[in-house]
PDB file of C-alpha atoms in Angstrom:
ATOM      1  CA  CYS W   1      -2.065  -6.853   2.492  1.00  0.00           C
ATOM      2  CA  LYS W   2      -3.885  -9.161   4.861  1.00  0.00           C
ATOM      3  CA  PRO W   3      -7.095 -10.512   4.312  1.00  0.00           C
ATOM      4  CA  GLN W   4      -9.787  -8.487   6.344  1.00  0.00           C
ATOM      5  CA  PRO W   5     -12.526  -9.699   8.629  1.00  0.00           C
ATOM      6  CA  GLU W   6     -15.398  -8.579   6.367  1.00  0.00           C
ATOM      7  CA  PHE W   7     -13.549 -10.222   2.751  1.00  0.00           C
ATOM      8  CA  PRO W   8     -10.949 -12.800   3.954  1.00  0.00           C
ATOM      9  CA  VAL W   9      -9.378 -13.272   0.554  1.00  0.00           C
ATOM     10  CA  THR W  10      -5.626 -12.829   0.184  1.00  0.00           C
ATOM     11  CA  ALA W  11      -3.739 -11.250  -2.686  1.00  0.00           C
ATOM     12  CA  ALA W  12      -2.650 -14.466  -3.770  1.00  0.00           C
ATOM     13  CA  LYS W  13      -6.254 -15.681  -3.964  1.00  0.00           C
ATOM     14  CA  ALA W  14      -7.210 -12.618  -5.414  1.00  0.00           C
ATOM     15  CA  ALA W  15      -5.064 -12.693  -8.427  1.00  0.00           C
ATOM     16  CA  GLU W  16      -5.869 -16.421  -9.115  1.00  0.00           C
ATOM     17  CA  ALA W  17      -9.707 -15.573  -9.159  1.00  0.00           C
ATOM     18  CA  LEU W  18      -8.707 -12.452 -11.762  1.00  0.00           C
ATOM     19  CA  ALA W  19      -7.001 -14.817 -13.776  1.00  0.00           C
ATOM     20  CA  ALA W  20      -9.701 -17.398 -14.199  1.00  0.00           C
ATOM     21  CA  PRO W  21     -11.768 -17.388 -17.443  1.00  0.00           C
ATOM     22  CA  GLU W  22     -14.907 -16.304 -15.715  1.00  0.00           C
ATOM     23  CA  LEU W  23     -12.916 -12.929 -14.893  1.00  0.00           C
ATOM     24  CA  ALA W  24     -10.213 -12.748 -17.274  1.00  0.00           C
ATOM     25  CA  ALA W  25     -11.928 -10.799 -19.712  1.00  0.00           C
ATOM     26  CA  ASP W  26     -12.997  -7.915 -17.080  1.00  0.00           C
ATOM     27  CA  ALA W  27      -9.597  -8.151 -15.377  1.00  0.00           C
ATOM     28  CA  ALA W  28      -8.035  -7.169 -18.865  1.00  0.00           C
ATOM     29  CA  ARG W  29     -10.264  -4.362 -19.160  1.00  0.00           C
ATOM     30  CA  ALA W  30      -9.557  -2.878 -15.693  1.00  0.00           C
ATOM     31  CA  GLY W  31      -7.696  -0.091 -17.055  1.00  0.00           C
ATOM     32  CA  GLU W  32     -10.544   1.382 -18.880  1.00  0.00           C
ATOM     33  CA  ASP W  33     -12.514   4.461 -18.186  1.00  0.00           C
ATOM     34  CA  ARG W  34     -15.416   3.914 -15.512  1.00  0.00           C
ATOM     35  CA  SER W  35     -16.520   7.021 -15.184  1.00  0.00           C
ATOM     36  CA  ILE W  36     -20.270   7.156 -14.693  1.00  0.00           C
ATOM     37  CA  ARG W  37     -21.796  10.166 -16.540  1.00  0.00           C
ATOM     38  CA  GLY W  38     -24.179  12.496 -14.471  1.00  0.00           C
ATOM     39  CA  VAL W  39     -22.812  11.852 -11.182  1.00  0.00           C
ATOM     40  CA  GLY W  40     -22.181  15.260  -9.456  1.00  0.00           C
ATOM     41  CA  ALA W  41     -20.042  14.305  -6.856  1.00  0.00           C
ATOM     42  CA  VAL W  42     -18.743  11.416  -4.877  1.00  0.00           C
ATOM     43  CA  PHE W  43     -18.356  10.719  -0.888  1.00  0.00           C
ATOM     44  CA  ALA W  44     -16.152   8.106   0.337  1.00  0.00           C
ATOM     45  CA  MET W  45     -15.773   6.858   3.928  1.00  0.00           C
ATOM     46  CA  ALA W  46     -12.833   4.932   5.060  1.00  0.00           C
ATOM     47  CA  PRO W  47     -11.223   4.059   1.352  1.00  0.00           C
ATOM     48  CA  ALA W  48      -9.079   0.960   1.408  1.00  0.00           C
ATOM     49  CA  PHE W  49      -6.902  -0.301  -1.477  1.00  0.00           C
ATOM     50  CA  VAL W  50      -6.026   2.638  -3.016  1.00  0.00           C
ATOM     51  CA  GLN W  51      -2.336   1.327  -3.714  1.00  0.00           C
ATOM     52  CA  ALA W  52      -4.320  -0.957  -6.058  1.00  0.00           C
ATOM     53  CA  LEU W  53      -5.488   1.958  -8.385  1.00  0.00           C
ATOM     54  CA  ASP W  54      -3.417   3.618 -11.269  1.00  0.00           C
ATOM     55  CA  PRO W  55      -2.354   7.006  -9.834  1.00  0.00           C
ATOM     56  CA  ALA W  56      -2.810   8.423 -13.312  1.00  0.00           C
ATOM     57  CA  SER W  57      -6.742   7.435 -12.957  1.00  0.00           C
ATOM     58  CA  LEU W  58      -6.998   9.378  -9.583  1.00  0.00           C
ATOM     59  CA  HIS W  59      -5.399  12.738 -11.073  1.00  0.00           C
ATOM     60  CA  ALA W  60      -7.838  12.327 -13.881  1.00  0.00           C
ATOM     61  CA  ILE W  61     -10.919  12.421 -11.584  1.00  0.00           C
ATOM     62  CA  ASP W  62     -12.864  15.766 -12.168  1.00  0.00           C
ATOM     63  CA  THR W  63     -15.923  14.990 -10.086  1.00  0.00           C
ATOM     64  CA  PRO W  64     -15.822  16.712  -6.916  1.00  0.00           C
ATOM     65  CA  VAL W  65     -14.670  14.138  -4.128  1.00  0.00           C
ATOM     66  CA  ALA W  66     -14.618  14.310  -0.568  1.00  0.00           C
ATOM     67  CA  ILE W  67     -13.275  11.506   1.420  1.00  0.00           C
ATOM     68  CA  VAL W  68     -13.719  11.196   5.623  1.00  0.00           C
ATOM     69  CA  LEU W  69     -11.863   8.849   7.359  1.00  0.00           C
ATOM     70  CA  GLY W  70     -10.256   7.821  10.924  1.00  0.00           C
ATOM     71  CA  GLN W  71      -7.254   8.721  12.290  1.00  0.00           C
ATOM     72  CA  ALA W  72      -6.740   5.593  14.033  1.00  0.00           C
ATOM     73  CA  ASP W  73      -7.578   3.164  11.161  1.00  0.00           C
ATOM     74  CA  THR W  74      -5.196   0.210  11.451  1.00  0.00           C
ATOM     75  CA  VAL W  75      -7.055  -1.710   8.471  1.00  0.00           C
ATOM     76  CA  ALA W  76      -7.031   0.989   5.783  1.00  0.00           C
ATOM     77  CA  ALA W  77      -3.739   3.297   7.088  1.00  0.00           C
ATOM     78  CA  PRO W  78      -4.962   6.809   6.665  1.00  0.00           C
ATOM     79  CA  ASN W  79      -1.590   7.819   4.863  1.00  0.00           C
ATOM     80  CA  THR W  80      -1.204   5.249   2.177  1.00  0.00           C
ATOM     81  CA  ASN W  81      -4.957   4.892   1.541  1.00  0.00           C
ATOM     82  CA  GLY W  82      -7.792   8.002   1.926  1.00  0.00           C
ATOM     83  CA  GLY W  83      -4.778  10.090   2.507  1.00  0.00           C
ATOM     84  CA  ALA W  84      -3.143   9.058  -0.670  1.00  0.00           C
ATOM     85  CA  ALA W  85      -6.451   9.526  -2.636  1.00  0.00           C
ATOM     86  CA  ALA W  86      -6.894  12.849  -1.310  1.00  0.00           C
ATOM     87  CA  ARG W  87      -3.340  13.817  -2.605  1.00  0.00           C
ATOM     88  CA  ALA W  88      -3.831  12.400  -6.030  1.00  0.00           C
ATOM     89  CA  ILE W  89      -7.861  13.747  -6.830  1.00  0.00           C
ATOM     90  CA  PRO W  90      -7.626  17.052  -7.863  1.00  0.00           C
ATOM     91  CA  ARG W  91      -9.584  19.551  -5.131  1.00  0.00           C
ATOM     92  CA  ALA W  92     -10.324  16.505  -3.123  1.00  0.00           C
ATOM     93  CA  GLN W  93     -11.183  17.535   0.499  1.00  0.00           C
ATOM     94  CA  LEU W  94     -10.590  15.258   3.287  1.00  0.00           C
ATOM     95  CA  THR W  95     -11.485  14.981   6.703  1.00  0.00           C
ATOM     96  CA  VAL W  96      -9.691  13.182   9.349  1.00  0.00           C
ATOM     97  CA  LEU W  97     -11.685  11.981  12.785  1.00  0.00           C
ATOM     98  CA  PRO W  98      -9.419  11.832  15.493  1.00  0.00           C
ATOM     99  CA  GLY W  99      -9.382   8.688  17.372  1.00  0.00           C
ATOM    100  CA  VAL W 100     -11.670   6.916  14.728  1.00  0.00           C
ATOM    101  CA  GLY W 101     -10.784   3.295  13.513  1.00  0.00           C
ATOM    102  CA  HIS W 102     -11.704   1.554  10.118  1.00  0.00           C
ATOM    103  CA  TYR W 103     -14.810  -0.338  11.650  1.00  0.00           C
ATOM    104  CA  ASP W 104     -16.450   2.943  13.135  1.00  0.00           C
ATOM    105  CA  PHE W 105     -18.359   3.707  10.117  1.00  0.00           C
ATOM    106  CA  ILE W 106     -20.537   0.508   9.824  1.00  0.00           C
ATOM    107  CA  SER W 107     -23.948   0.627  11.315  1.00  0.00           C
ATOM    108  CA  ALA W 108     -23.843   0.425  15.111  1.00  0.00           C
ATOM    109  CA  CYS W 109     -24.022  -3.414  16.165  1.00  0.00           C
ATOM    110  CA  SER W 110     -26.434  -5.198  18.179  1.00  0.00           C
ATOM    111  CA  PRO W 111     -25.168  -7.153  21.145  1.00  0.00           C
ATOM    112  CA  GLU W 112     -25.020 -10.158  19.634  1.00  0.00           C
ATOM    113  CA  GLY W 113     -22.591  -8.343  16.772  1.00  0.00           C
ATOM    114  CA  ARG W 114     -20.402  -7.047  19.283  1.00  0.00           C
ATOM    115  CA  ALA W 115     -19.981 -10.345  21.104  1.00  0.00           C
ATOM    116  CA  ASN W 116     -19.269 -12.163  18.250  1.00  0.00           C
ATOM    117  CA  LEU W 117     -18.095 -10.449  15.171  1.00  0.00           C
ATOM    118  CA  THR W 118     -14.453  -8.770  14.924  1.00  0.00           C
ATOM    119  CA  ILE W 119     -15.653  -5.822  12.861  1.00  0.00           C
ATOM    120  CA  CYS W 120     -18.199  -5.319  15.478  1.00  0.00           C
ATOM    121  CA  GLN W 121     -15.737  -5.024  18.544  1.00  0.00           C
ATOM    122  CA  VAL W 122     -14.662  -1.419  18.223  1.00  0.00           C
ATOM    123  CA  ALA W 123     -13.120   0.888  20.701  1.00  0.00           C
ATOM    124  CA  LEU W 124     -15.636   4.050  20.078  1.00  0.00           C
ATOM    125  CA  PRO W 125     -19.256   4.344  20.243  1.00  0.00           C
ATOM    126  CA  GLN W 126     -20.341   4.344  16.657  1.00  0.00           C
ATOM    127  CA  GLY W 127     -23.076   6.746  16.995  1.00  0.00           C
ATOM    128  CA  PRO W 128     -20.673   9.951  17.563  1.00  0.00           C
ATOM    129  CA  THR W 129     -18.601   8.829  14.425  1.00  0.00           C
ATOM    130  CA  HIS W 130     -22.103   7.782  12.125  1.00  0.00           C
ATOM    131  CA  VAL W 131     -22.959  11.833  13.047  1.00  0.00           C
ATOM    132  CA  ARG W 132     -19.887  13.231  11.920  1.00  0.00           C
ATOM    133  CA  ALA W 133     -19.449  11.512   8.782  1.00  0.00           C
ATOM    134  CA  LEU W 134     -23.362  12.382   7.966  1.00  0.00           C
ATOM    135  CA  GLU W 135     -22.980  16.263   8.794  1.00  0.00           C
ATOM    136  CA  THR W 136     -19.997  15.956   6.729  1.00  0.00           C
ATOM    137  CA  ALA W 137     -21.292  14.453   3.701  1.00  0.00           C
ATOM    138  CA  LEU W 138     -24.544  16.467   4.172  1.00  0.00           C
ATOM    139  CA  ALA W 139     -22.228  19.666   4.028  1.00  0.00           C
ATOM    140  CA  PHE W 140     -20.309  18.352   0.914  1.00  0.00           C
ATOM    141  CA  PHE W 141     -23.402  17.646  -0.958  1.00  0.00           C
ATOM    142  CA  GLY W 142     -25.343  20.624  -0.148  1.00  0.00           C
ATOM    143  CA  LYS W 143     -21.911  22.863  -0.824  1.00  0.00           C
ATOM    144  CA  THR W 144     -21.156  21.009  -4.026  1.00  0.00           C
ATOM    145  CA  LEU W 145     -24.599  19.903  -5.577  1.00  0.00           C
ATOM    146  CA  GLY W 146     -26.969  22.520  -3.696  1.00  0.00           C
ATOM    147  CA  ARG W 147     -29.746  21.928  -1.732  1.00  0.00           C
ATOM    148  CA  PRO W 148     -32.718  19.849  -2.568  1.00  0.00           C
TER     149      PRO W 148
END
């Protein structure tokens, strides 16, 4: 794992932070059940750091989950991140968008953002990716939770 533009922390720095007294208690409880009662469905876009999760915790998820990711994601490789989560979570639904990268899911950047921020310098217009992700989410939540 290399540092990401939006969160430039190395694995070594993260391990150092988790060992600090301020976070040690939380880090010691990291394996506990973090389920949130009342959540009826989960939608994830371009999930990353899936390798950091205990595979047994993914297998134990009984909430309906939909994952959408970009086939051209070079930040969170589809097969080892969102794809791995979809294979591990029972009944997870996976949608792979052709040609879409990791940062194509963020809000459309301003001209200043595109000129100055790495995460705004994407190959595809973000609008169509947003529309497809929203349509996928609405269909999933409508089917899973029912219409409002």
